[in-house]
Amino acid sequence: MNTISEHYLQAGRSSTSHKTLASLAQGACETLRARVAENKSTPVRLLKILSRDACRDVRISVASNPATPTSVLCALATDNNPDVRFSMAENHNLSTAILIRLAADENPYVALRAERTLETNDRIEKNKGELNMSASTIERTFRRMLHKNGRLNK
């Protein structure tokens, strides 16, 4: 017979069948349901069900799963539990629209955290732009040098 730890490992494997994930998600153990909810291979229909789970940790896991559809994330952004919303506000991979919604949250901790995440994402995007610009400048310089060296060799 399987132990809880074997079920936990099974719930996290990408190779676990959808049928098995559904079976594990129906169990009484909140930890197993949360593990299924964070598995990137969990089918969308099961993520939708788990997004309405009574346990906040399961809903937090659904919100952190990159496979969770935007419609489910939008619903979770209005979750009654501020811990779920705060967890989402920390997620740098959420869409800007959802983070903006969370930045207007009634809970000041959630709102502040979402604002900081938005600021960080903006800084990262700005830095990427600067890095791309620097890379193109380096490439142009390198091409000029190669072209110059080509003329010198002739």
PDB file of C-alpha atoms in Angstrom:
ATOM      1  CA  MET A   1       0.000   0.000   0.000  1.00  0.00           C
ATOM      2  CA  ASN A   2       1.204   3.540  -0.791  1.00  0.00           C
ATOM      3  CA  THR A   3       2.293   5.884   1.940  1.00  0.00           C
ATOM      4  CA  ILE A   4       1.591   9.608   2.092  1.00  0.00           C
ATOM      5  CA  SER A   5       5.147  10.413   0.974  1.00  0.00           C
ATOM      6  CA  GLU A   6       4.783   8.149  -2.081  1.00  0.00           C
ATOM      7  CA  HIS A   7       1.503   9.872  -2.937  1.00  0.00           C
ATOM      8  CA  TYR A   8       3.171  13.258  -2.450  1.00  0.00           C
ATOM      9  CA  LEU A   9       5.943  12.373  -4.900  1.00  0.00           C
ATOM     10  CA  GLN A  10       3.404  10.984  -7.340  1.00  0.00           C
ATOM     11  CA  ALA A  11       1.303  14.168  -7.119  1.00  0.00           C
ATOM     12  CA  GLY A  12       4.315  16.262  -8.130  1.00  0.00           C
ATOM     13  CA  ARG A  13       5.503  14.202 -11.098  1.00  0.00           C
ATOM     14  CA  SER A  14       4.765  15.547 -14.563  1.00  0.00           C
ATOM     15  CA  SER A  15       4.387  11.956 -15.778  1.00  0.00           C
ATOM     16  CA  THR A  16       1.513  11.167 -13.395  1.00  0.00           C
ATOM     17  CA  SER A  17      -1.693  10.429 -15.292  1.00  0.00           C
ATOM     18  CA  HIS A  18      -4.569  12.906 -15.177  1.00  0.00           C
ATOM     19  CA  LYS A  19      -6.757  10.193 -13.692  1.00  0.00           C
ATOM     20  CA  THR A  20      -4.316   9.658 -10.820  1.00  0.00           C
ATOM     21  CA  LEU A  21      -3.980  13.413 -10.232  1.00  0.00           C
ATOM     22  CA  ALA A  22      -7.770  13.698 -10.060  1.00  0.00           C
ATOM     23  CA  SER A  23      -7.881  10.842  -7.572  1.00  0.00           C
ATOM     24  CA  LEU A  24      -5.195  12.450  -5.386  1.00  0.00           C
ATOM     25  CA  ALA A  25      -6.974  15.823  -5.577  1.00  0.00           C
ATOM     26  CA  GLN A  26     -10.130  14.278  -4.114  1.00  0.00           C
ATOM     27  CA  GLY A  27      -8.320  13.035  -1.016  1.00  0.00           C
ATOM     28  CA  ALA A  28      -8.689  14.416   2.479  1.00  0.00           C
ATOM     29  CA  CYS A  29      -5.029  15.398   2.770  1.00  0.00           C
ATOM     30  CA  GLU A  30      -4.600  19.138   2.128  1.00  0.00           C
ATOM     31  CA  THR A  31      -0.890  18.709   1.437  1.00  0.00           C
ATOM     32  CA  LEU A  32      -1.580  16.255  -1.375  1.00  0.00           C
ATOM     33  CA  ARG A  33      -4.258  18.484  -2.889  1.00  0.00           C
ATOM     34  CA  ALA A  34      -1.839  21.437  -2.774  1.00  0.00           C
ATOM     35  CA  ARG A  35       0.861  19.315  -4.417  1.00  0.00           C
ATOM     36  CA  VAL A  36      -1.523  18.366  -7.239  1.00  0.00           C
ATOM     37  CA  ALA A  37      -2.479  22.045  -7.579  1.00  0.00           C
ATOM     38  CA  GLU A  38       1.142  23.115  -8.120  1.00  0.00           C
ATOM     39  CA  ASN A  39       1.892  20.358 -10.662  1.00  0.00           C
ATOM     40  CA  LYS A  40       2.319  21.948 -14.113  1.00  0.00           C
ATOM     41  CA  SER A  41       0.759  18.838 -15.686  1.00  0.00           C
ATOM     42  CA  THR A  42      -2.499  19.113 -13.768  1.00  0.00           C
ATOM     43  CA  PRO A  43      -5.339  19.569 -16.275  1.00  0.00           C
ATOM     44  CA  VAL A  44      -7.102  22.934 -16.382  1.00  0.00           C
ATOM     45  CA  ARG A  45     -10.475  21.464 -15.377  1.00  0.00           C
ATOM     46  CA  LEU A  46      -8.872  20.087 -12.192  1.00  0.00           C
ATOM     47  CA  LEU A  47      -7.137  23.417 -11.479  1.00  0.00           C
ATOM     48  CA  LYS A  48     -10.539  25.126 -11.733  1.00  0.00           C
ATOM     49  CA  ILE A  49     -11.952  22.709  -9.158  1.00  0.00           C
ATOM     50  CA  LEU A  50      -8.955  23.122  -6.841  1.00  0.00           C
ATOM     51  CA  SER A  51      -9.209  26.924  -7.093  1.00  0.00           C
ATOM     52  CA  ARG A  52     -12.422  26.612  -5.074  1.00  0.00           C
ATOM     53  CA  ASP A  53     -10.920  24.294  -2.439  1.00  0.00           C
ATOM     54  CA  ALA A  54     -11.710  25.074   1.203  1.00  0.00           C
ATOM     55  CA  CYS A  55      -7.996  25.099   2.074  1.00  0.00           C
ATOM     56  CA  ARG A  56      -6.211  28.377   1.344  1.00  0.00           C
ATOM     57  CA  ASP A  57      -2.897  26.571   0.755  1.00  0.00           C
ATOM     58  CA  VAL A  58      -4.470  24.619  -2.097  1.00  0.00           C
ATOM     59  CA  ARG A  59      -5.775  27.852  -3.648  1.00  0.00           C
ATOM     60  CA  ILE A  60      -2.342  29.461  -3.203  1.00  0.00           C
ATOM     61  CA  SER A  61      -0.788  26.510  -5.033  1.00  0.00           C
ATOM     62  CA  VAL A  62      -3.276  26.884  -7.889  1.00  0.00           C
ATOM     63  CA  ALA A  63      -2.398  30.587  -8.137  1.00  0.00           C
ATOM     64  CA  SER A  64       1.334  29.822  -8.349  1.00  0.00           C
ATOM     65  CA  ASN A  65       0.934  27.171 -11.065  1.00  0.00           C
ATOM     66  CA  PRO A  66       2.059  28.569 -14.450  1.00  0.00           C
ATOM     67  CA  ALA A  67      -0.550  26.371 -16.174  1.00  0.00           C
ATOM     68  CA  THR A  68      -3.444  28.073 -14.388  1.00  0.00           C
ATOM     69  CA  PRO A  69      -5.596  29.979 -16.886  1.00  0.00           C
ATOM     70  CA  THR A  70      -6.079  33.729 -16.560  1.00  0.00           C
ATOM     71  CA  SER A  71      -9.786  33.363 -15.822  1.00  0.00           C
ATOM     72  CA  VAL A  72      -8.990  31.288 -12.724  1.00  0.00           C
ATOM     73  CA  LEU A  73      -6.265  33.719 -11.649  1.00  0.00           C
ATOM     74  CA  CYS A  74      -8.714  36.621 -11.968  1.00  0.00           C
ATOM     75  CA  ALA A  75     -11.161  34.796  -9.705  1.00  0.00           C
ATOM     76  CA  LEU A  76      -8.420  34.036  -7.173  1.00  0.00           C
ATOM     77  CA  ALA A  77      -7.379  37.713  -7.175  1.00  0.00           C
ATOM     78  CA  THR A  78     -10.708  38.392  -5.457  1.00  0.00           C
ATOM     79  CA  ASP A  79     -10.434  35.478  -3.005  1.00  0.00           C
ATOM     80  CA  ASN A  80     -11.885  36.130   0.458  1.00  0.00           C
ATOM     81  CA  ASN A  81      -8.637  35.101   2.132  1.00  0.00           C
ATOM     82  CA  PRO A  82      -6.005  37.872   2.089  1.00  0.00           C
ATOM     83  CA  ASP A  83      -3.208  35.274   2.281  1.00  0.00           C
ATOM     84  CA  VAL A  84      -4.212  33.973  -1.157  1.00  0.00           C
ATOM     85  CA  ARG A  85      -4.228  37.488  -2.588  1.00  0.00           C
ATOM     86  CA  PHE A  86      -0.921  38.356  -0.866  1.00  0.00           C
ATOM     87  CA  SER A  87       0.701  35.246  -2.310  1.00  0.00           C
ATOM     88  CA  MET A  88      -0.481  36.289  -5.746  1.00  0.00           C
ATOM     89  CA  ALA A  89       0.796  39.825  -5.207  1.00  0.00           C
ATOM     90  CA  GLU A  90       4.281  38.357  -4.721  1.00  0.00           C
ATOM     91  CA  ASN A  91       4.152  36.439  -8.008  1.00  0.00           C
ATOM     92  CA  HIS A  92       6.306  38.199 -10.613  1.00  0.00           C
ATOM     93  CA  ASN A  93       4.898  35.959 -13.349  1.00  0.00           C
ATOM     94  CA  LEU A  94       1.328  37.215 -13.033  1.00  0.00           C
ATOM     95  CA  SER A  95      -0.023  39.473 -15.727  1.00  0.00           C
ATOM     96  CA  THR A  96       0.267  43.206 -15.167  1.00  0.00           C
ATOM     97  CA  ALA A  97      -3.525  43.493 -15.244  1.00  0.00           C
ATOM     98  CA  ILE A  98      -3.940  41.120 -12.298  1.00  0.00           C
ATOM     99  CA  LEU A  99      -1.128  42.800 -10.357  1.00  0.00           C
ATOM    100  CA  ILE A 100      -2.768  46.189 -10.955  1.00  0.00           C
ATOM    101  CA  ARG A 101      -6.035  44.747  -9.621  1.00  0.00           C
ATOM    102  CA  LEU A 102      -4.188  43.494  -6.541  1.00  0.00           C
ATOM    103  CA  ALA A 103      -2.479  46.889  -6.115  1.00  0.00           C
ATOM    104  CA  ALA A 104      -5.975  48.318  -5.571  1.00  0.00           C
ATOM    105  CA  ASP A 105      -6.844  45.655  -2.967  1.00  0.00           C
ATOM    106  CA  GLU A 106      -8.663  46.707   0.193  1.00  0.00           C
ATOM    107  CA  ASN A 107      -5.965  45.024   2.280  1.00  0.00           C
ATOM    108  CA  PRO A 108      -3.025  47.451   2.519  1.00  0.00           C
ATOM    109  CA  TYR A 109      -0.462  44.632   2.755  1.00  0.00           C
ATOM    110  CA  VAL A 110      -1.721  43.020  -0.425  1.00  0.00           C
ATOM    111  CA  ALA A 111      -1.862  46.361  -2.230  1.00  0.00           C
ATOM    112  CA  LEU A 112       1.648  47.363  -1.168  1.00  0.00           C
ATOM    113  CA  ARG A 113       3.118  43.999  -2.116  1.00  0.00           C
ATOM    114  CA  ALA A 114       1.488  44.129  -5.550  1.00  0.00           C
ATOM    115  CA  GLU A 115       2.837  47.660  -6.092  1.00  0.00           C
ATOM    116  CA  ARG A 116       6.350  46.497  -5.201  1.00  0.00           C
ATOM    117  CA  THR A 117       6.054  43.528  -7.548  1.00  0.00           C
ATOM    118  CA  LEU A 118       4.937  45.844 -10.352  1.00  0.00           C
ATOM    119  CA  GLU A 119       7.881  48.169  -9.652  1.00  0.00           C
ATOM    120  CA  THR A 120      10.315  45.267  -9.684  1.00  0.00           C
ATOM    121  CA  ASN A 121       8.865  43.949 -12.942  1.00  0.00           C
ATOM    122  CA  ASP A 122       9.201  47.425 -14.477  1.00  0.00           C
ATOM    123  CA  ARG A 123      12.858  47.611 -13.371  1.00  0.00           C
ATOM    124  CA  ILE A 124      13.556  44.175 -14.818  1.00  0.00           C
ATOM    125  CA  GLU A 125      11.989  45.152 -18.143  1.00  0.00           C
ATOM    126  CA  LYS A 126      13.962  48.396 -18.198  1.00  0.00           C
ATOM    127  CA  ASN A 127      17.192  46.527 -17.477  1.00  0.00           C
ATOM    128  CA  LYS A 128      16.442  44.029 -20.238  1.00  0.00           C
ATOM    129  CA  GLY A 129      16.056  46.930 -22.630  1.00  0.00           C
ATOM    130  CA  GLU A 130      19.362  48.410 -21.499  1.00  0.00           C
ATOM    131  CA  LEU A 131      21.072  45.039 -21.839  1.00  0.00           C
ATOM    132  CA  ASN A 132      19.660  44.592 -25.339  1.00  0.00           C
ATOM    133  CA  MET A 133      20.838  48.076 -26.249  1.00  0.00           C
ATOM    134  CA  SER A 134      24.284  47.341 -24.853  1.00  0.00           C
ATOM    135  CA  ALA A 135      24.432  44.050 -26.741  1.00  0.00           C
ATOM    136  CA  SER A 136      23.556  45.778 -30.001  1.00  0.00           C
ATOM    137  CA  THR A 137      26.215  48.445 -29.349  1.00  0.00           C
ATOM    138  CA  ILE A 138      28.804  45.740 -28.715  1.00  0.00           C
ATOM    139  CA  GLU A 139      27.734  43.906 -31.844  1.00  0.00           C
ATOM    140  CA  ARG A 140      28.063  47.059 -33.977  1.00  0.00           C
ATOM    141  CA  THR A 141      31.517  47.751 -32.559  1.00  0.00           C
ATOM    142  CA  PHE A 142      32.577  44.162 -33.155  1.00  0.00           C
ATOM    143  CA  ARG A 143      31.341  44.285 -36.766  1.00  0.00           C
ATOM    144  CA  ARG A 144      33.244  47.538 -37.341  1.00  0.00           C
ATOM    145  CA  MET A 145      36.395  45.960 -35.943  1.00  0.00           C
ATOM    146  CA  LEU A 146      36.035  42.887 -38.133  1.00  0.00           C
ATOM    147  CA  HIS A 147      35.323  45.020 -41.163  1.00  0.00           C
ATOM    148  CA  LYS A 148      38.339  47.227 -40.380  1.00  0.00           C
ATOM    149  CA  ASN A 149      40.573  44.162 -39.904  1.00  0.00           C
ATOM    150  CA  GLY A 150      39.304  42.790 -43.215  1.00  0.00           C
ATOM    151  CA  ARG A 151      40.415  45.932 -44.978  1.00  0.00           C
ATOM    152  CA  LEU A 152      43.780  45.866 -43.232  1.00  0.00           C
ATOM    153  CA  ASN A 153      44.417  42.302 -44.391  1.00  0.00           C
ATOM    154  CA  LYS A 154      43.741  43.241 -48.028  1.00  0.00           C
TER     155      LYS A 154
END
